[in-house]
Amino acid sequence: MKNIILVGYMGSGKSSVARLLGDRLNAFVLDTDEKIERDADMKISRIFEEFGEERFRDMETELLRSMKDENAGFLISTGGGMPMRPENRKLLKELGTVIYLKASPEVIARRLEHDTTRPLLADAKLLSEKEERIGAMLKLRNGAYTECADIVIDTDDLSVEEIVSVIFQKIRG
Ligand code: S3P
């Protein structure tokens, strides 16, 4: 099996889908946020605070570069900002089949309403502020997600189970 890479905005379900799909495919799941946190021995919010977003983005690029030769059997769940750098998009595409889990600002804002782990949304307290911020970011990001994706799945009305079934159909068909 080629590697499968999940991309998409925060709260689009990448980690949950990766876990379930990993079980079903018996594939090794790698979550880039978790790997960066383990390697740095620091939570992402701390990395942002201490070193700034650019350093975190460098860590993401370094991780992708280090995975270049992993060409089979991995299920990779990426941080929501991973596809923003052109170099990362190229590396992601080379790594395997890229699947964009697409979700609307309304659905994402509801899912992340009480989340405290995403530094880029930390100062948007109200649901309406979150939705506005997410909408603005998605406008800037959607093109990058779409550009590197082989498959795009609209996840707004789908459960994690259903998303996994759709992925199965697409990669098997
Ligand atoms: C980010 C998404 C996060 C994490 C960091 C930045 C982003 O990952 O990498 O907080 O820029 O969208 P998730 O998409 O797993 O939440």
XYZ file of C-alpha atoms and ligand atoms in Angstrom:
189
model
C 0.000 0.000 0.000
C 1.183 3.492 -0.851
C 1.374 5.905 2.075
C -1.873 7.770 2.713
C -1.624 11.360 3.913
C -4.535 13.265 5.424
C -4.548 17.054 5.093
C -7.115 19.668 6.084
C -7.914 22.386 8.547
C -7.805 21.922 12.337
C -10.851 20.002 13.519
C -11.539 18.406 10.149
C -11.235 14.933 11.680
C -7.770 13.948 10.414
C -6.586 12.330 13.663
C -9.803 10.358 14.323
C -10.006 9.219 10.710
C -6.328 8.220 10.747
C -6.816 6.112 13.879
C -9.828 4.225 12.517
C -8.390 3.849 9.021
C -5.095 2.713 10.525
C -6.921 -0.037 12.440
C -8.806 -1.154 9.359
C -5.781 -1.168 7.088
C -3.439 -2.440 9.755
C -1.205 0.486 8.851
C 1.216 2.393 11.047
C -0.296 5.778 11.970
C 1.949 8.794 12.246
C 0.545 12.091 13.467
C 2.960 14.891 12.558
C 1.858 17.122 15.482
C 2.406 14.278 17.941
C 5.786 13.414 16.425
C 6.927 17.042 16.668
C 5.715 17.237 20.276
C 7.525 14.011 21.163
C 10.761 15.043 19.454
C 10.732 18.507 21.025
C 9.353 17.202 24.328
C 7.005 20.174 24.308
C 3.353 20.832 23.516
C 2.684 22.719 20.281
C 1.264 25.690 22.184
C 4.592 25.925 24.096
C 6.606 25.679 20.883
C 4.589 28.594 19.455
C 5.063 30.602 22.665
C 8.779 29.984 23.099
C 10.053 29.823 19.530
C 7.269 31.303 17.397
C 5.192 29.921 14.536
C 8.013 30.035 11.952
C 10.164 27.659 14.009
C 7.218 25.277 14.263
C 6.786 25.488 10.469
C 10.481 24.659 10.056
C 9.992 21.629 12.294
C 7.130 20.492 10.055
C 9.279 20.832 6.921
C 12.222 19.047 8.590
C 9.918 16.168 9.567
C 8.582 15.814 6.011
C 12.098 15.895 4.576
C 13.133 13.159 7.001
C 10.237 10.962 5.793
C 11.150 11.186 2.117
C 12.194 7.558 1.821
C 9.251 6.105 3.738
C 7.386 4.997 0.685
C 4.931 2.394 1.883
C 2.394 1.472 4.493
C 2.134 4.662 6.532
C -0.997 6.541 7.359
C 0.033 10.118 8.033
C -2.147 12.699 9.722
C -0.740 16.209 9.232
C -1.077 19.488 11.128
C -3.544 21.867 9.492
C -0.869 24.297 8.309
C 1.418 21.687 6.765
C 0.399 22.230 3.094
C 0.952 26.002 3.210
C 4.607 25.916 2.204
C 5.147 25.045 -1.474
C 8.050 22.767 -0.521
C 5.794 20.873 1.883
C 3.147 20.409 -0.811
C 5.742 18.910 -3.105
C 7.039 16.607 -0.343
C 3.504 15.540 0.612
C 2.664 14.624 -2.976
C 5.877 12.638 -3.326
C 5.114 10.797 -0.103
C 1.884 9.119 -1.257
C -1.843 9.570 -1.855
C -2.964 12.868 -0.343
C -6.546 13.133 0.910
C -8.062 16.507 1.798
C -10.759 16.282 4.478
C -12.802 19.363 3.727
C -15.132 20.951 6.299
C -17.025 24.239 6.558
C -16.186 27.017 9.061
C -19.531 26.425 10.855
C -18.836 22.747 11.455
C -15.182 23.302 12.427
C -16.056 26.149 14.827
C -18.597 23.930 16.567
C -16.112 21.079 16.850
C -13.416 23.351 18.264
C -15.696 25.497 20.412
C -14.095 24.383 23.693
C -10.656 23.475 22.372
C -7.687 25.130 24.071
C -4.840 23.395 22.258
C -4.740 25.397 18.982
C -2.617 28.553 19.385
C -3.894 30.051 16.120
C -7.452 30.114 17.478
C -6.631 30.850 21.110
C -7.768 34.478 21.112
C -11.064 33.820 19.314
C -13.203 33.162 22.365
C -16.787 33.327 21.120
C -18.172 30.784 18.695
C -18.910 33.578 16.217
C -15.317 34.887 16.457
C -13.981 31.394 15.902
C -16.188 30.879 12.877
C -15.083 34.189 11.391
C -11.390 33.459 11.960
C -11.714 29.948 10.538
C -13.603 31.258 7.488
C -10.880 33.826 6.771
C -8.090 31.268 7.185
C -9.862 28.697 5.041
C -10.148 31.229 2.226
C -6.370 31.568 2.297
C -5.711 27.865 2.724
C -8.273 26.068 0.595
C -6.228 26.461 -2.598
C -3.155 24.895 -1.001
C -5.129 21.949 0.419
C -6.786 21.348 -2.938
C -3.558 21.726 -4.896
C -1.771 18.922 -3.100
C -4.773 16.577 -2.847
C -5.395 13.513 -5.003
C -8.781 13.052 -3.346
C -11.095 15.647 -1.743
C -13.827 14.533 0.663
C -16.567 16.826 1.912
C -16.900 15.746 5.535
C -19.567 18.103 6.902
C -22.355 15.507 6.926
C -20.238 12.426 7.455
C -19.288 10.514 10.591
C -15.726 9.260 11.058
C -16.976 5.752 10.062
C -18.509 7.131 6.874
C -15.377 9.087 5.958
C -13.332 5.912 6.365
C -15.764 4.023 4.081
C -15.483 6.730 1.428
C -11.686 6.566 1.606
C -11.827 2.783 1.212
C -14.003 3.070 -1.888
C -11.707 5.694 -3.403
C -8.419 3.932 -2.783
C -9.726 0.506 -3.737
C -11.699 1.679 -6.773
C -2.216 24.219 12.883
C -2.884 23.014 13.110
C -2.588 22.142 14.240
C -1.133 22.321 14.699
C -0.850 23.769 14.962
C -1.083 24.651 13.740
C -2.611 25.058 11.734
O -2.811 20.786 13.891
O -0.263 21.807 13.720
O -1.655 24.184 16.020
O -1.841 25.961 11.343
O -3.692 24.807 11.163
P -4.288 20.120 13.718
O -4.739 20.392 12.328
O -4.020 18.658 13.924
O -5.155 20.699 14.739
